[in-house]
PDB file of C-alpha atoms in Angstrom:
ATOM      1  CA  UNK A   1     -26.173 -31.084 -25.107  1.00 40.00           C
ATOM      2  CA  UNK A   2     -22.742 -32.948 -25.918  1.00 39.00           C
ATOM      3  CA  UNK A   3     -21.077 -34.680 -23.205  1.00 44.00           C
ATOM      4  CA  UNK A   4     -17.809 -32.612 -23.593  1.00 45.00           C
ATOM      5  CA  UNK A   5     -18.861 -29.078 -23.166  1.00 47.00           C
ATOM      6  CA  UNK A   6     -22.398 -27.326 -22.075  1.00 48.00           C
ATOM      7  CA  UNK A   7     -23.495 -26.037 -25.464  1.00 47.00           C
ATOM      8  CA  UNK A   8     -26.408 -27.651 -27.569  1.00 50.00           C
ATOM      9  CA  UNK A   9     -25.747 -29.413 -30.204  1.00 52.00           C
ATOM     10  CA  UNK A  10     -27.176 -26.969 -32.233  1.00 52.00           C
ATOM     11  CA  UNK A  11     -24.358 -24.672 -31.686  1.00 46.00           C
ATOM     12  CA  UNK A  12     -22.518 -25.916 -34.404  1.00 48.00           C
ATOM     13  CA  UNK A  13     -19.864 -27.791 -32.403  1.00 45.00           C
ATOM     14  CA  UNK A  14     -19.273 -30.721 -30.550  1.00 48.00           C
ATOM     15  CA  UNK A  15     -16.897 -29.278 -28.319  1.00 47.00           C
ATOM     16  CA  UNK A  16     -16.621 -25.178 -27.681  1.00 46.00           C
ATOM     17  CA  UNK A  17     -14.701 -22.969 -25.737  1.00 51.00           C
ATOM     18  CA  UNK A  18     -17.013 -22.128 -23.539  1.00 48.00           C
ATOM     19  CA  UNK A  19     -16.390 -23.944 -19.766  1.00 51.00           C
ATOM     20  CA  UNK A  20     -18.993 -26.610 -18.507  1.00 48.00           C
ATOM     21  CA  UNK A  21     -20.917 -25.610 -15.746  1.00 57.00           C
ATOM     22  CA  UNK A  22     -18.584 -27.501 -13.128  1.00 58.00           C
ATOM     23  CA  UNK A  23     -15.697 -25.972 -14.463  1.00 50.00           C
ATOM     24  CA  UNK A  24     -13.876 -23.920 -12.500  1.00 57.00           C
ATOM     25  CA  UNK A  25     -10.995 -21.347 -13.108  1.00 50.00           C
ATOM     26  CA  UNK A  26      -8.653 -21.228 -11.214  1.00 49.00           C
ATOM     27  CA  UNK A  27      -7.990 -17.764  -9.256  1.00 51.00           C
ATOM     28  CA  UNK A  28      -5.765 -15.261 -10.979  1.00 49.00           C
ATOM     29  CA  UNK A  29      -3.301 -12.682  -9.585  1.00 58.00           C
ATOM     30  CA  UNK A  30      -5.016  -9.356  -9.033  1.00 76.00           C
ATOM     31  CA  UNK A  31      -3.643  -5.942  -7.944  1.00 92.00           C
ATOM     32  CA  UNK A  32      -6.706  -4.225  -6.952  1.00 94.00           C
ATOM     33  CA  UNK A  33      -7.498  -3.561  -3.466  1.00 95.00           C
ATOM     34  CA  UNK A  34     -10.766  -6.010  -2.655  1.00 94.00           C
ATOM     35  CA  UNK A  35     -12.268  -3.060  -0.658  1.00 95.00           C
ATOM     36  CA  UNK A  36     -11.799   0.173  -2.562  1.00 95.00           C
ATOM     37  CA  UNK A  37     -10.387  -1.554  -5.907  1.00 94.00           C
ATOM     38  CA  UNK A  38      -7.565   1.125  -6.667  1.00 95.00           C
ATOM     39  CA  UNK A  39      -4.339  -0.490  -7.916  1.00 95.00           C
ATOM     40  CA  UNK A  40      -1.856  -1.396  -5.323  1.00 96.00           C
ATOM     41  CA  UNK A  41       1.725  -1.304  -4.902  1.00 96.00           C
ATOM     42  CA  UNK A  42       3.744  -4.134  -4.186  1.00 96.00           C
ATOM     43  CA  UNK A  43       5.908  -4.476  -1.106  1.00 97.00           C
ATOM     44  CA  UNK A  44       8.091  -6.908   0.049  1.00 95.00           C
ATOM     45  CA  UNK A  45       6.894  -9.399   2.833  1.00 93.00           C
ATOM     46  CA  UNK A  46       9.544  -8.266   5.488  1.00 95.00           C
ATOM     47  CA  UNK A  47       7.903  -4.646   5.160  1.00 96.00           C
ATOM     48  CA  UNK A  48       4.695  -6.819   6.262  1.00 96.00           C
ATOM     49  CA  UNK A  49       6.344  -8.733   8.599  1.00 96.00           C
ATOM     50  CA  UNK A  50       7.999  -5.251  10.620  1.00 96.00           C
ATOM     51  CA  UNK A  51       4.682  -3.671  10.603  1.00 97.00           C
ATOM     52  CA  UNK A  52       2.245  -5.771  11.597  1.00 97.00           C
ATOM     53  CA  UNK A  53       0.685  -6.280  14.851  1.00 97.00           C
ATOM     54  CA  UNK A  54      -0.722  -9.608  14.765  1.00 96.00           C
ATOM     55  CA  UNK A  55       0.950 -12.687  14.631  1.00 96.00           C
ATOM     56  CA  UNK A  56       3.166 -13.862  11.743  1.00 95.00           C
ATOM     57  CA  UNK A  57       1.850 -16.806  11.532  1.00 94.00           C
ATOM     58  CA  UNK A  58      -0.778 -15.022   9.467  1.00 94.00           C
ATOM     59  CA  UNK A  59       1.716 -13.903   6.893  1.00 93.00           C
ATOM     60  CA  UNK A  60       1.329 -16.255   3.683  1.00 92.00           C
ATOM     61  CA  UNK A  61       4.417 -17.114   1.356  1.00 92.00           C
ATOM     62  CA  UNK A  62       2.282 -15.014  -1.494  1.00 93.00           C
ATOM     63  CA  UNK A  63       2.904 -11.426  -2.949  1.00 95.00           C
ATOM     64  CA  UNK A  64       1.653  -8.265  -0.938  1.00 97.00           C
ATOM     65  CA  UNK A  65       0.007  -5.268  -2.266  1.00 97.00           C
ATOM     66  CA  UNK A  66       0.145  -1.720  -0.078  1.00 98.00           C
ATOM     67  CA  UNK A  67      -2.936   0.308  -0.823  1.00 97.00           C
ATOM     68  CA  UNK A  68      -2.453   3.932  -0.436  1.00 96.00           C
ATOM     69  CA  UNK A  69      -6.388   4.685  -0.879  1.00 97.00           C
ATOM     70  CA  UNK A  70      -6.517   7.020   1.784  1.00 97.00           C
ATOM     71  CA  UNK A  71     -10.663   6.103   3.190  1.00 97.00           C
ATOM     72  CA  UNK A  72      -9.872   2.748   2.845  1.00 97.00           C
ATOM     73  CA  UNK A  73      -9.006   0.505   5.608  1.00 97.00           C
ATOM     74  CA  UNK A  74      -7.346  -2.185   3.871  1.00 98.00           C
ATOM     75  CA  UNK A  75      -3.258  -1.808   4.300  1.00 98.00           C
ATOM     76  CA  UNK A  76      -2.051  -4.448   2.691  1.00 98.00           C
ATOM     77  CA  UNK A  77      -3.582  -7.246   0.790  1.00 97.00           C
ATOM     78  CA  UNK A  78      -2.306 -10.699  -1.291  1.00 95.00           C
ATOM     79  CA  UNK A  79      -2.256 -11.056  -4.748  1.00 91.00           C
ATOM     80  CA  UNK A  80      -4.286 -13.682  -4.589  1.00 84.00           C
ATOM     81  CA  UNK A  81      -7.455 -11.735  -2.971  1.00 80.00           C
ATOM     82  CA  UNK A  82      -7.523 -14.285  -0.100  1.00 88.00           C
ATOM     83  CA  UNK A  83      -5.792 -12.539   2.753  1.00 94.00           C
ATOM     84  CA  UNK A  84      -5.723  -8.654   3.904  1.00 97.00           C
ATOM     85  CA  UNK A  85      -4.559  -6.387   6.971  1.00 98.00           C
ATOM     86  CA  UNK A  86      -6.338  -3.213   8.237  1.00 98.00           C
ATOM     87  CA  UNK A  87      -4.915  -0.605   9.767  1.00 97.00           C
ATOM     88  CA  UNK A  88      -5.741  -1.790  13.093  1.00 97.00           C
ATOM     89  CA  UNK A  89      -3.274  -4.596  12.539  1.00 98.00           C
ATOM     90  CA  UNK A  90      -0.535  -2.279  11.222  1.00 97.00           C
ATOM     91  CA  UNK A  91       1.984  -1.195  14.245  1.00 95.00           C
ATOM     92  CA  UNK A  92       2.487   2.722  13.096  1.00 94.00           C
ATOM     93  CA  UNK A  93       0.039   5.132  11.535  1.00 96.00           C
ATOM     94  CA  UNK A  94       0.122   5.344   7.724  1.00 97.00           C
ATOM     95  CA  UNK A  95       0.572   8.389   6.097  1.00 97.00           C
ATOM     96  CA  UNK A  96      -1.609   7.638   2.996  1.00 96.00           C
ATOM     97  CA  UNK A  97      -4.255   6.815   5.284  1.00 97.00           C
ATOM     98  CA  UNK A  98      -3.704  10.300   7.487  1.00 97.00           C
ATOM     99  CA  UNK A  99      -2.235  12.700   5.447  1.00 95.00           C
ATOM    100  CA  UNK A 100      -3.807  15.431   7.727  1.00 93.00           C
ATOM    101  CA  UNK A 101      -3.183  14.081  10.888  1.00 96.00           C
ATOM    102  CA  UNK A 102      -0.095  16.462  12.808  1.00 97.00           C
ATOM    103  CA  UNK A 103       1.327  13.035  14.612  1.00 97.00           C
ATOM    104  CA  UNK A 104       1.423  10.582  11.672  1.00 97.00           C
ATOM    105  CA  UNK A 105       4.861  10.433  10.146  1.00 97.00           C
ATOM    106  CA  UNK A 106       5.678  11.166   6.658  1.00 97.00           C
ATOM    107  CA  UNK A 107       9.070  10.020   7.315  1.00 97.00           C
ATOM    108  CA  UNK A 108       9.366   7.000   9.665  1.00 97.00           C
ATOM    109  CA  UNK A 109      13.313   6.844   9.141  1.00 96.00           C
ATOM    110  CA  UNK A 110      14.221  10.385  10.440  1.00 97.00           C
ATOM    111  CA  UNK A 111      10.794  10.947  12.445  1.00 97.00           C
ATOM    112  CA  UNK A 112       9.394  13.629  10.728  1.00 97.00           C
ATOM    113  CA  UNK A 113       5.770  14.086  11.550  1.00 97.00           C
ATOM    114  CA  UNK A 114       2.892  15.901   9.433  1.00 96.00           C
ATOM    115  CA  UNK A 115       3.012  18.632  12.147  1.00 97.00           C
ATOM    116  CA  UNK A 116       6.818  18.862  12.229  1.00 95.00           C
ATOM    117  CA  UNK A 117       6.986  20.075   8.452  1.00 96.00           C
ATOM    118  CA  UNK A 118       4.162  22.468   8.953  1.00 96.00           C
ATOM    119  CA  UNK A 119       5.819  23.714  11.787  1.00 96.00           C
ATOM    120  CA  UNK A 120       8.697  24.983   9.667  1.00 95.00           C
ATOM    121  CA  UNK A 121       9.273  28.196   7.809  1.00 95.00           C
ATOM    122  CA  UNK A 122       8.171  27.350   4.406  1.00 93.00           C
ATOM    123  CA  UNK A 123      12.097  28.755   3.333  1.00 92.00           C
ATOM    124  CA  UNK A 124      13.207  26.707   5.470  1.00 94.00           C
ATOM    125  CA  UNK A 125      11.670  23.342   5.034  1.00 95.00           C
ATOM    126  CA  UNK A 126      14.569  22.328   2.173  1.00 94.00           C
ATOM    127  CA  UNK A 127      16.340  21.507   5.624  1.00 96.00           C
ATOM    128  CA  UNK A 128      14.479  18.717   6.272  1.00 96.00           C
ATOM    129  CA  UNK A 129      14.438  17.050   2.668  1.00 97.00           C
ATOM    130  CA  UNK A 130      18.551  17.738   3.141  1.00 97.00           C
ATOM    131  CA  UNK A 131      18.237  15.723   6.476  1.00 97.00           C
ATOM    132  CA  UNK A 132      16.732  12.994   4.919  1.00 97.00           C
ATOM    133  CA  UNK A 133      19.196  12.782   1.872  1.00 96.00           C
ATOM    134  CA  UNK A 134      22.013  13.155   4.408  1.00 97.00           C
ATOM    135  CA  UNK A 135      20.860  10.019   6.654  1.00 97.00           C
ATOM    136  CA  UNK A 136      20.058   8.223   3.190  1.00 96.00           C
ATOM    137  CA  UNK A 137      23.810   8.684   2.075  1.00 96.00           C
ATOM    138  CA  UNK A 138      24.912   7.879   5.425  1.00 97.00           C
ATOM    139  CA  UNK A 139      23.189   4.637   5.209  1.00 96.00           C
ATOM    140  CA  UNK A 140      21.385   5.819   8.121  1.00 96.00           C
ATOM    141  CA  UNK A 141      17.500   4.537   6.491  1.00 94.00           C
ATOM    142  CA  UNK A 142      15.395   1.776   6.725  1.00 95.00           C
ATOM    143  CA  UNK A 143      12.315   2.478   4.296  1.00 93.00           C
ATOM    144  CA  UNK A 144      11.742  -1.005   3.065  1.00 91.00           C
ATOM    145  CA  UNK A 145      11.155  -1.563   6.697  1.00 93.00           C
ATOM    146  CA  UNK A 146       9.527   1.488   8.588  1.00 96.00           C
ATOM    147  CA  UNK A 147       8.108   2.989   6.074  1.00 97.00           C
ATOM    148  CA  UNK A 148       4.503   1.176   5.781  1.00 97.00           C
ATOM    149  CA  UNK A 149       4.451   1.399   1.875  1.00 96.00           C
ATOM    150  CA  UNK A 150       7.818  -0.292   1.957  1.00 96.00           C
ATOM    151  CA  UNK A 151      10.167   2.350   0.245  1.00 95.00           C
ATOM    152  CA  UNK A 152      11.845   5.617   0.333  1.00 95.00           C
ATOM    153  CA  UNK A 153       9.538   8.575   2.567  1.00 94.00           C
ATOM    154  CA  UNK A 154      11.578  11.180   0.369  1.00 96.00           C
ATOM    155  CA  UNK A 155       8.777  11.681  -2.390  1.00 95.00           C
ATOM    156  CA  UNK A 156       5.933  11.888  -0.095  1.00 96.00           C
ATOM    157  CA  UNK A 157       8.263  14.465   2.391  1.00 97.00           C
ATOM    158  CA  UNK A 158       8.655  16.200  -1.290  1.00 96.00           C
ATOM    159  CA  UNK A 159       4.710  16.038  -2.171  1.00 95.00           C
ATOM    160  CA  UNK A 160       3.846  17.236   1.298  1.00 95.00           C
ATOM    161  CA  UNK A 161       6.121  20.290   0.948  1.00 96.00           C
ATOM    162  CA  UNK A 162       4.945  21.609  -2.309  1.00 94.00           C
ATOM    163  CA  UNK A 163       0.913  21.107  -1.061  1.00 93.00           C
ATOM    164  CA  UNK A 164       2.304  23.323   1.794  1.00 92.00           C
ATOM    165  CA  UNK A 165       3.740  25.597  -0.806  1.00 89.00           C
ATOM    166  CA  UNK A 166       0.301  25.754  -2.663  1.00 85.00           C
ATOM    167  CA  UNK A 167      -1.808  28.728  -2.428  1.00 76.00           C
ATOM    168  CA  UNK A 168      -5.055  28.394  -0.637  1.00 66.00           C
ATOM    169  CA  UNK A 169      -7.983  29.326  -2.121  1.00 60.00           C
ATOM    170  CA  UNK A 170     -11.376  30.585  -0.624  1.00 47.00           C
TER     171      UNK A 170
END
């Protein structure tokens, strides 16, 4: 073997590309979820920082992740794979986690629950997507701080709706 890399001689170079056996790499940004591995999305740290139950002193200066992987119970996780937060250590339910649950809020500005939509004529649930747009041109939202995924509740309010709208079949 050469003294500068781990390959014999042999190999046809005295130095290769190939790391040493001590060498190590250093750890690279990732955006997959360590438990599930589904791509997350990123969210700002004061999103983390509203939500979470524990103490901040937890919360690393590193970019967040949300994972929306509903039977997963990974939340949020760092970039850096070294840190995560379960649901347990997340103040409010999260929709992506419950989408079937009647108390879990698809909206956490406005309050509407998974139950409260259902409840609603399906001709009249436009009402409460023109709610939400009202209090969003009113100023009147927070998403980037209720909302556990760390924007706007409209398009899952929206996606719940038109599942609602969807014809069951047996």
């Amino acid at each position: 073997m050469t003294e500068l890399c781990c390959c014999p001689p042999e190999a046809g170079n005295d130095v290769c590309d190939l790391p040493s056996q001590n060498f190590q790499r250093p750890l690279r940004a990732v955006n997959t979820c360590p438990e599930c591995g589904k791509t997350g999305k990123p969210v700002q740290a004061q999103t983390i920082k509203a939500l979470l139950s524990v103490s901040l002193r937890r919360v690393q200066d590193v970019n967040y992740l949300f994972c929306r992987t509903q039977t997963c119970s990974i939340v949020y996780f760092s970039k850096d794979g070294k840190q995560t937060f379960t649901r347990e250590q997340i103040r409010e339910r999260v929709y992506q986690k419950e989408p079937e649950a009647e108390d879990v809020f698809v909206c956490y500005c406005f309050r509407y629950t998974i139950g409260n939509i259902r409840a609603v004529p399906p001709e009249d649930r436009t009402a409460i997507v023109d709610d939400i747009n009202t209090g969003i041109n009113a100023g009147e939202c927070a998403c980037d701080l209720r909302n556990p995924q760390g924007s706007c509740c409209l398009g899952n309010v929206r996606g719940m709706i038109k599942r609602l709208e969807k014809p069951a079949f047996a």
